[in-house]
mmCIF file of C-alpha atoms in Angstrom:
data_model
loop_
_atom_site.group_PDB
_atom_site.id
_atom_site.type_symbol
_atom_site.label_atom_id
_atom_site.label_comp_id
_atom_site.label_asym_id
_atom_site.label_seq_id
_atom_site.Cartn_x
_atom_site.Cartn_y
_atom_site.Cartn_z
ATOM 1 C CA ILE S 232 0.000 0.000 0.000
ATOM 2 C CA SER S 233 2.713 2.473 0.941
ATOM 3 C CA GLU S 234 4.723 1.739 -2.182
ATOM 4 C CA SER S 235 1.645 2.203 -4.385
ATOM 5 C CA LEU S 236 0.711 5.464 -2.696
ATOM 6 C CA SER S 237 4.244 6.826 -2.967
ATOM 7 C CA ARG S 238 4.415 5.917 -6.672
ATOM 8 C CA VAL S 239 1.153 7.745 -7.291
ATOM 9 C CA LEU S 240 2.263 10.821 -5.343
ATOM 10 C CA PHE S 241 5.819 11.059 -6.678
ATOM 11 C CA PRO S 242 4.958 12.706 -10.038
ATOM 12 C CA TYR S 243 2.907 15.342 -8.201
ATOM 13 C CA LEU S 244 5.639 15.947 -5.670
ATOM 14 C CA THR S 245 8.277 16.439 -8.358
ATOM 15 C CA SER S 246 6.190 18.756 -10.526
ATOM 16 C CA ALA S 247 4.389 20.810 -7.863
ATOM 17 C CA ASP S 248 5.640 24.321 -7.217
ATOM 18 C CA ASP S 249 3.613 24.697 -4.042
ATOM 19 C CA ASP S 250 5.876 23.685 -1.136
ATOM 20 C CA LEU S 251 3.091 24.045 1.396
ATOM 21 C CA GLY S 252 0.918 21.720 -0.696
ATOM 22 C CA LYS S 253 3.729 19.158 -0.740
ATOM 23 C CA LEU S 254 3.942 19.315 3.047
ATOM 24 C CA VAL S 255 0.187 18.823 3.385
ATOM 25 C CA ILE S 256 0.380 15.789 1.066
ATOM 26 C CA LEU S 257 3.244 14.362 3.139
ATOM 27 C CA LYS S 258 1.328 14.720 6.396
ATOM 28 C CA ARG S 259 -1.983 13.424 5.039
ATOM 29 C CA SER S 260 -0.534 10.434 3.232
ATOM 30 C CA THR S 261 1.597 9.531 6.241
ATOM 31 C CA GLY S 262 -1.460 9.805 8.487
ATOM 32 C CA ILE S 263 -3.494 7.556 6.168
ATOM 33 C CA LEU S 264 -0.724 4.961 6.079
ATOM 34 C CA MET S 265 -0.282 5.061 9.841
ATOM 35 C CA PHE S 266 -4.027 4.480 10.302
ATOM 36 C CA ILE S 267 -4.006 1.547 7.856
ATOM 37 C CA GLY S 268 -0.804 0.171 9.388
ATOM 38 C CA MET S 269 -2.080 0.473 12.953
ATOM 39 C CA SER S 270 -5.293 -1.313 11.981
ATOM 40 C CA GLY S 271 -3.316 -4.146 10.420
ATOM 41 C CA THR S 272 -0.932 -4.369 13.353
ATOM 42 C CA ILE S 273 -3.789 -4.517 15.843
ATOM 43 C CA CYS S 274 -5.407 -7.303 13.790
ATOM 44 C CA VAL S 275 -2.146 -9.265 13.774
ATOM 45 C CA PHE S 276 -1.746 -8.856 17.542
ATOM 46 C CA LEU S 277 -5.337 -9.897 18.186
ATOM 47 C CA PHE S 278 -5.795 -12.636 15.591
ATOM 48 C CA GLY S 279 -2.266 -13.605 14.501
ATOM 49 C CA ASP S 280 -2.165 -16.796 16.546
ATOM 50 C CA PHE S 281 -5.540 -17.907 15.242
ATOM 51 C CA PHE S 282 -4.616 -17.020 11.652
ATOM 52 C CA LEU S 283 -1.341 -18.969 11.712
ATOM 53 C CA GLU S 284 -3.013 -21.907 13.447
ATOM 54 C CA LYS S 285 -5.736 -22.167 10.812
ATOM 55 C CA TRP S 286 -3.517 -21.347 7.856
ATOM 56 C CA ILE S 287 -0.646 -23.735 8.616
ATOM 57 C CA ASP S 288 -1.006 -25.666 11.893
ATOM 58 C CA PRO S 289 -1.055 -25.182 15.692
ATOM 59 C CA GLU S 290 2.600 -26.158 16.149
ATOM 60 C CA PHE S 291 3.766 -23.563 13.635
ATOM 61 C CA SER S 292 1.547 -20.946 15.262
ATOM 62 C CA LYS S 293 2.980 -21.699 18.684
ATOM 63 C CA LYS S 294 6.566 -21.303 17.457
ATOM 64 C CA SER S 295 6.227 -18.316 15.156
ATOM 65 C CA SER S 296 3.329 -16.130 16.260
ATOM 66 C CA GLU S 297 5.585 -13.976 18.436
ATOM 67 C CA SER S 298 7.885 -13.252 15.486
ATOM 68 C CA PHE S 299 4.854 -12.600 13.287
ATOM 69 C CA LYS S 300 3.663 -9.959 15.751
ATOM 70 C CA TYR S 301 7.095 -8.332 16.032
ATOM 71 C CA MET S 302 7.451 -8.169 12.261
ATOM 72 C CA SER S 303 4.020 -6.590 11.860
ATOM 73 C CA LEU S 304 5.044 -3.907 14.342
ATOM 74 C CA ALA S 305 8.222 -3.188 12.348
ATOM 75 C CA ILE S 306 6.241 -2.993 9.108
ATOM 76 C CA PHE S 307 3.925 -0.481 10.774
ATOM 77 C CA PHE S 308 6.894 1.846 11.262
ATOM 78 C CA ILE S 309 8.250 1.253 7.758
ATOM 79 C CA LEU S 310 4.993 2.276 6.073
ATOM 80 C CA SER S 311 5.618 5.993 6.324
ATOM 81 C CA SER S 312 9.243 5.805 5.236
ATOM 82 C CA ASN S 313 8.341 5.311 1.551
ATOM 83 C CA ILE S 314 6.383 8.552 1.473
ATOM 84 C CA SER S 315 9.105 10.491 3.305
ATOM 85 C CA TYR S 316 11.794 9.013 1.065
ATOM 86 C CA ASN S 317 9.965 10.062 -2.109
ATOM 87 C CA PHE S 318 9.208 13.443 -0.580
ATOM 88 C CA LEU S 319 12.924 14.066 -0.029
ATOM 89 C CA GLN S 320 13.709 12.787 -3.517
ATOM 90 C CA SER S 321 11.189 15.242 -4.984
ATOM 91 C CA TYR S 322 13.150 18.110 -3.439
ATOM 92 C CA GLY S 323 16.342 16.768 -4.983
ATOM 93 C CA VAL S 324 18.109 16.223 -1.666
ATOM 94 C CA THR S 325 19.334 12.747 -2.486
ATOM 95 C CA LYS S 326 22.377 13.322 -0.284
ATOM 96 C CA ILE S 327 20.173 13.186 2.824
ATOM 97 C CA THR S 328 18.532 9.894 1.879
ATOM 98 C CA GLY S 329 21.895 8.484 0.886
ATOM 99 C CA LEU S 330 23.450 9.425 4.223
ATOM 100 C CA ILE S 331 20.508 8.004 6.155
ATOM 101 C CA HIS S 332 20.872 4.689 4.371
ATOM 102 C CA LEU S 333 24.659 4.789 4.632
ATOM 103 C CA ILE S 334 24.285 5.020 8.426
ATOM 104 C CA HIS S 335 21.365 2.574 8.427
ATOM 105 C CA VAL S 336 23.206 -0.362 6.826
ATOM 106 C CA PRO S 337 26.109 -0.792 9.287
ATOM 107 C CA LEU S 338 23.845 -0.017 12.229
ATOM 108 C CA ASN S 339 21.434 -2.689 11.006
ATOM 109 C CA LEU S 340 24.243 -5.236 10.699
ATOM 110 C CA ILE S 341 25.597 -4.445 14.162
ATOM 111 C CA LEU S 342 22.206 -4.502 15.895
ATOM 112 C CA THR S 343 21.126 -7.662 14.121
ATOM 113 C CA TYR S 344 24.370 -9.433 15.031
ATOM 114 C CA PHE S 345 24.241 -8.501 18.710
ATOM 115 C CA PHE S 346 20.493 -8.919 19.167
ATOM 116 C CA THR S 347 20.392 -12.325 17.460
ATOM 117 C CA THR S 348 23.419 -13.420 19.461
ATOM 118 C CA LEU S 349 21.656 -12.415 22.673
ATOM 119 C CA TRP S 350 18.041 -13.371 21.915
ATOM 120 C CA GLY S 351 17.972 -15.495 18.750
ATOM 121 C CA ILE S 352 15.066 -14.991 16.358
ATOM 122 C CA ARG S 353 13.358 -12.647 18.815
ATOM 123 C CA GLY S 354 16.486 -10.470 18.776
ATOM 124 C CA GLY S 355 16.442 -10.325 14.977
ATOM 125 C CA CYS S 356 12.850 -9.146 15.097
ATOM 126 C CA ILE S 357 13.636 -6.557 17.744
ATOM 127 C CA SER S 358 16.579 -5.223 15.744
ATOM 128 C CA PHE S 359 14.260 -4.913 12.726
ATOM 129 C CA ILE S 360 11.802 -2.904 14.844
ATOM 130 C CA VAL S 361 14.552 -0.589 16.138
ATOM 131 C CA ILE S 362 15.977 -0.008 12.655
ATOM 132 C CA SER S 363 12.487 0.573 11.239
ATOM 133 C CA ILE S 364 11.752 3.185 13.881
ATOM 134 C CA LEU S 365 15.086 4.934 13.343
ATOM 135 C CA GLU S 366 14.736 4.960 9.562
ATOM 136 C CA SER S 367 11.143 6.138 9.415
ATOM 137 C CA THR S 368 11.589 8.855 12.038
ATOM 138 C CA SER S 369 14.811 10.166 10.489
ATOM 139 C CA LEU S 370 13.266 10.285 7.006
ATOM 140 C CA PHE S 371 10.136 11.998 8.334
ATOM 141 C CA TYR S 372 12.195 14.466 10.399
ATOM 142 C CA PHE S 373 14.308 15.478 7.414
ATOM 143 C CA SER S 374 11.219 15.708 5.211
ATOM 144 C CA ILE S 375 9.687 18.225 7.594
ATOM 145 C CA LYS S 376 12.986 20.074 7.993
ATOM 146 C CA VAL S 377 13.591 20.329 4.241
ATOM 147 C CA SER S 378 10.034 21.408 3.500
ATOM 148 C CA LYS S 379 10.081 24.134 6.166
ATOM 149 C CA SER S 380 13.347 25.478 4.824
ATOM 150 C CA LYS S 381 11.758 25.720 1.385
ATOM 151 C CA ILE S 382 8.574 27.434 2.584
#
């Protein structure tokens, strides 16, 4: 959903001259995605065990429902990052997105190594949540900062 929405919005963001309009689009589309993502995450937390049990089997559900819930939480945070990323790209500040991802990759490797060493699969899921939060908040922060400097 987030990828589709960002692909639809990108041509408008690159061609629009109205910086305030771009900021409104960023905030509205991020809000819509957060609402959709929160709804999905709540459904996974409430019905994930039941879904995995019926879809595959009870043993699989017992072993993987916790990871399923962690991953849905991480995906919730990632949803808004596509919009913020394309927003920054539309302003032509590719250096910011490049630096964010340049910092993101080694940090992801380090966190994943240490967290999986300490907590196994649960640690891998937790590192994915932490990285997702850091990436989405940094992209959103710089989107707001860049747009306010242009207004």
